[in-house]
PDB file of C-alpha atoms in Angstrom:
ATOM      1  CA  MET A   1      51.750 -21.253 -21.729  1.00 53.00           C
ATOM      2  CA  GLU A   2      48.838 -20.580 -19.410  1.00 60.00           C
ATOM      3  CA  SER A   3      47.666 -17.533 -21.396  1.00 69.00           C
ATOM      4  CA  GLU A   4      47.642 -19.602 -24.601  1.00 69.00           C
ATOM      5  CA  THR A   5      45.460 -22.173 -22.879  1.00 70.00           C
ATOM      6  CA  LYS A   6      43.093 -19.420 -21.742  1.00 70.00           C
ATOM      7  CA  LYS A   7      42.961 -17.970 -25.267  1.00 72.00           C
ATOM      8  CA  SER A   8      42.242 -21.331 -26.872  1.00 80.00           C
ATOM      9  CA  SER A   9      39.636 -22.051 -24.199  1.00 87.00           C
ATOM     10  CA  ALA A  10      37.932 -18.721 -24.867  1.00 88.00           C
ATOM     11  CA  ILE A  11      37.972 -19.316 -28.624  1.00 92.00           C
ATOM     12  CA  PHE A  12      36.551 -22.788 -28.094  1.00 93.00           C
ATOM     13  CA  GLU A  13      33.759 -21.376 -25.901  1.00 93.00           C
ATOM     14  CA  VAL A  14      32.836 -18.790 -28.540  1.00 95.00           C
ATOM     15  CA  LEU A  15      32.879 -21.335 -31.375  1.00 96.00           C
ATOM     16  CA  LYS A  16      30.841 -23.807 -29.345  1.00 96.00           C
ATOM     17  CA  ALA A  17      28.281 -21.112 -28.518  1.00 96.00           C
ATOM     18  CA  LEU A  18      28.171 -20.029 -32.160  1.00 96.00           C
ATOM     19  CA  ILE A  19      27.494 -23.556 -33.394  1.00 96.00           C
ATOM     20  CA  ILE A  20      24.813 -24.107 -30.761  1.00 97.00           C
ATOM     21  CA  ALA A  21      23.131 -20.800 -31.671  1.00 97.00           C
ATOM     22  CA  VAL A  22      23.060 -21.557 -35.402  1.00 96.00           C
ATOM     23  CA  ILE A  23      21.707 -25.084 -34.936  1.00 96.00           C
ATOM     24  CA  LEU A  24      19.100 -23.872 -32.459  1.00 97.00           C
ATOM     25  CA  SER A  25      17.983 -21.064 -34.745  1.00 96.00           C
ATOM     26  CA  LEU A  26      17.646 -23.435 -37.702  1.00 94.00           C
ATOM     27  CA  VAL A  27      15.447 -25.727 -35.618  1.00 97.00           C
ATOM     28  CA  LEU A  28      13.386 -22.819 -34.291  1.00 97.00           C
ATOM     29  CA  VAL A  29      12.925 -21.336 -37.770  1.00 94.00           C
ATOM     30  CA  LEU A  30      11.620 -24.666 -39.052  1.00 95.00           C
ATOM     31  CA  LEU A  31       9.301 -24.929 -36.070  1.00 96.00           C
ATOM     32  CA  ALA A  32       8.106 -21.341 -36.550  1.00 95.00           C
ATOM     33  CA  ALA A  33       7.475 -21.985 -40.250  1.00 92.00           C
ATOM     34  CA  LEU A  34       5.341 -24.972 -39.319  1.00 94.00           C
ATOM     35  CA  VAL A  35       3.361 -22.936 -36.793  1.00 93.00           C
ATOM     36  CA  VAL A  36       2.872 -20.074 -39.273  1.00 92.00           C
ATOM     37  CA  LYS A  37       1.681 -22.530 -41.928  1.00 90.00           C
ATOM     38  CA  LEU A  38      -0.658 -24.460 -39.625  1.00 93.00           C
ATOM     39  CA  PHE A  39      -2.301 -21.448 -38.002  1.00 91.00           C
ATOM     40  CA  ASN A  40      -2.262 -19.034 -40.968  1.00 89.00           C
ATOM     41  CA  ILE A  41      -0.362 -16.363 -39.059  1.00 88.00           C
ATOM     42  CA  GLY A  42       0.000 -13.081 -40.932  1.00 86.00           C
ATOM     43  CA  ASP A  43       3.221 -11.865 -42.519  1.00 86.00           C
ATOM     44  CA  GLY A  44       3.469  -8.944 -40.098  1.00 90.00           C
ATOM     45  CA  VAL A  45       4.327 -11.271 -37.224  1.00 91.00           C
ATOM     46  CA  ILE A  46       7.226 -13.016 -38.972  1.00 90.00           C
ATOM     47  CA  PRO A  47       9.864 -10.282 -38.348  1.00 91.00           C
ATOM     48  CA  ILE A  48       8.990 -10.340 -34.645  1.00 93.00           C
ATOM     49  CA  ILE A  49       9.281 -14.132 -34.561  1.00 94.00           C
ATOM     50  CA  ASN A  50      12.672 -13.888 -36.296  1.00 93.00           C
ATOM     51  CA  GLN A  51      13.991 -11.410 -33.711  1.00 94.00           C
ATOM     52  CA  VAL A  52      12.768 -13.609 -30.863  1.00 96.00           C
ATOM     53  CA  ILE A  53      14.467 -16.640 -32.438  1.00 96.00           C
ATOM     54  CA  LYS A  54      17.745 -14.733 -32.746  1.00 96.00           C
ATOM     55  CA  GLY A  55      17.595 -13.534 -29.159  1.00 96.00           C
ATOM     56  CA  VAL A  56      16.701 -16.952 -27.757  1.00 97.00           C
ATOM     57  CA  SER A  57      19.442 -18.622 -29.809  1.00 97.00           C
ATOM     58  CA  ILE A  58      22.101 -16.230 -28.519  1.00 97.00           C
ATOM     59  CA  LEU A  59      20.862 -16.488 -24.926  1.00 97.00           C
ATOM     60  CA  VAL A  60      20.675 -20.275 -24.808  1.00 97.00           C
ATOM     61  CA  SER A  61      24.023 -20.756 -26.539  1.00 97.00           C
ATOM     62  CA  CYS A  62      25.780 -18.357 -24.152  1.00 95.00           C
ATOM     63  CA  LEU A  63      24.197 -20.011 -21.130  1.00 95.00           C
ATOM     64  CA  ILE A  64      25.390 -23.415 -22.343  1.00 94.00           C
ATOM     65  CA  ALA A  65      28.869 -22.604 -23.647  1.00 94.00           C
ATOM     66  CA  VAL A  66      30.208 -19.416 -22.053  1.00 92.00           C
ATOM     67  CA  LYS A  67      32.021 -19.630 -18.736  1.00 85.00           C
ATOM     68  CA  HIS A  68      32.184 -16.878 -16.151  1.00 74.00           C
ATOM     69  CA  THR A  69      35.540 -15.285 -17.095  1.00 83.00           C
ATOM     70  CA  ASN A  70      34.918 -12.315 -19.433  1.00 89.00           C
ATOM     71  CA  GLY A  71      31.445 -13.633 -20.186  1.00 91.00           C
ATOM     72  CA  TRP A  72      30.235 -10.220 -21.297  1.00 94.00           C
ATOM     73  CA  LEU A  73      32.961  -9.951 -23.950  1.00 95.00           C
ATOM     74  CA  LYS A  74      32.470 -13.509 -25.174  1.00 95.00           C
ATOM     75  CA  GLY A  75      28.729 -12.841 -25.315  1.00 96.00           C
ATOM     76  CA  ILE A  76      29.207  -9.757 -27.494  1.00 97.00           C
ATOM     77  CA  ILE A  77      31.487 -11.702 -29.828  1.00 97.00           C
ATOM     78  CA  VAL A  78      29.014 -14.590 -30.024  1.00 97.00           C
ATOM     79  CA  GLY A  79      26.168 -12.168 -30.747  1.00 97.00           C
ATOM     80  CA  ILE A  80      27.976 -10.368 -33.561  1.00 97.00           C
ATOM     81  CA  LEU A  81      29.382 -13.542 -35.135  1.00 97.00           C
ATOM     82  CA  TYR A  82      25.992 -15.247 -34.879  1.00 97.00           C
ATOM     83  CA  ILE A  83      24.265 -12.368 -36.673  1.00 96.00           C
ATOM     84  CA  ALA A  84      26.882 -12.417 -39.446  1.00 95.00           C
ATOM     85  CA  LEU A  85      26.784 -16.199 -39.856  1.00 95.00           C
ATOM     86  CA  SER A  86      22.995 -16.422 -39.717  1.00 93.00           C
ATOM     87  CA  PHE A  87      22.745 -13.620 -42.293  1.00 93.00           C
ATOM     88  CA  VAL A  88      24.952 -15.599 -44.665  1.00 93.00           C
ATOM     89  CA  ILE A  89      23.179 -18.923 -44.030  1.00 91.00           C
ATOM     90  CA  PHE A  90      19.644 -17.582 -44.385  1.00 87.00           C
ATOM     91  CA  SER A  91      20.585 -15.455 -47.401  1.00 89.00           C
ATOM     92  CA  LEU A  92      21.982 -18.557 -49.087  1.00 92.00           C
ATOM     93  CA  LEU A  93      18.797 -20.455 -48.263  1.00 85.00           C
ATOM     94  CA  ASP A  94      16.713 -17.558 -49.607  1.00 84.00           C
ATOM     95  CA  GLY A  95      18.857 -17.297 -52.738  1.00 87.00           C
ATOM     96  CA  LYS A  96      19.589 -13.579 -52.410  1.00 87.00           C
ATOM     97  CA  PHE A  97      21.642 -11.228 -50.274  1.00 86.00           C
ATOM     98  CA  SER A  98      19.847  -8.020 -49.366  1.00 84.00           C
ATOM     99  CA  PHE A  99      21.758  -5.427 -47.391  1.00 83.00           C
ATOM    100  CA  GLY A 100      20.025  -2.609 -45.599  1.00 84.00           C
ATOM    101  CA  LEU A 101      19.505  -0.919 -42.287  1.00 88.00           C
ATOM    102  CA  ASN A 102      17.939  -4.075 -40.907  1.00 88.00           C
ATOM    103  CA  ILE A 103      21.360  -5.754 -40.806  1.00 91.00           C
ATOM    104  CA  LEU A 104      22.681  -2.902 -38.643  1.00 92.00           C
ATOM    105  CA  ASN A 105      19.665  -3.334 -36.379  1.00 93.00           C
ATOM    106  CA  ASP A 106      20.405  -7.064 -36.155  1.00 93.00           C
ATOM    107  CA  VAL A 107      24.064  -6.421 -35.279  1.00 95.00           C
ATOM    108  CA  ALA A 108      23.078  -3.949 -32.561  1.00 95.00           C
ATOM    109  CA  LEU A 109      20.460  -6.274 -31.087  1.00 95.00           C
ATOM    110  CA  GLY A 110      22.781  -9.270 -31.406  1.00 96.00           C
ATOM    111  CA  SER A 111      25.606  -7.540 -29.584  1.00 96.00           C
ATOM    112  CA  ILE A 112      23.319  -6.268 -26.811  1.00 97.00           C
ATOM    113  CA  THR A 113      21.686  -9.679 -26.449  1.00 97.00           C
ATOM    114  CA  GLY A 114      25.136 -11.284 -26.410  1.00 96.00           C
ATOM    115  CA  LEU A 115      26.340  -8.820 -23.775  1.00 96.00           C
ATOM    116  CA  LEU A 116      23.390  -9.539 -21.496  1.00 96.00           C
ATOM    117  CA  SER A 117      23.581 -13.282 -22.158  1.00 96.00           C
ATOM    118  CA  GLY A 118      27.298 -13.326 -21.379  1.00 94.00           C
ATOM    119  CA  ILE A 119      26.674 -11.478 -18.125  1.00 94.00           C
ATOM    120  CA  LEU A 120      23.936 -13.955 -17.198  1.00 94.00           C
ATOM    121  CA  ALA A 121      26.228 -16.854 -18.110  1.00 92.00           C
ATOM    122  CA  GLY A 122      28.762 -15.460 -15.640  1.00 86.00           C
ATOM    123  CA  PHE A 123      26.336 -15.971 -12.771  1.00 85.00           C
ATOM    124  CA  LYS A 124      25.970 -19.723 -13.316  1.00 75.00           C
ATOM    125  CA  LYS A 125      28.221 -22.113 -11.501  1.00 59.00           C
TER     126      LYS A 125
END
């Protein structure tokens, strides 16, 4: 009974972190689009801004939702699921799905960011 409670708690933490990350990234993308439009920032900066948004979204969501037990594992799961879900959401908003090496790069960076974020989340009380 206790292990089922721990499993459901862990799943709830991951889902909560995932929802927070997606909402935060949507808000940050809108804010970044406004900044790019207002200040005429070049197209070369946009991929960097996108990576920063992804990293910040994963970090903040893990710090808010992930508890100390197995934080590193939950962080990796949040990072990978976030990358997959954000790929689907932003591809739907863009109207096209384009697969390439950049998605593998995003998965690698998402899992590493999730790992580090989960470890950091384990230090909070």
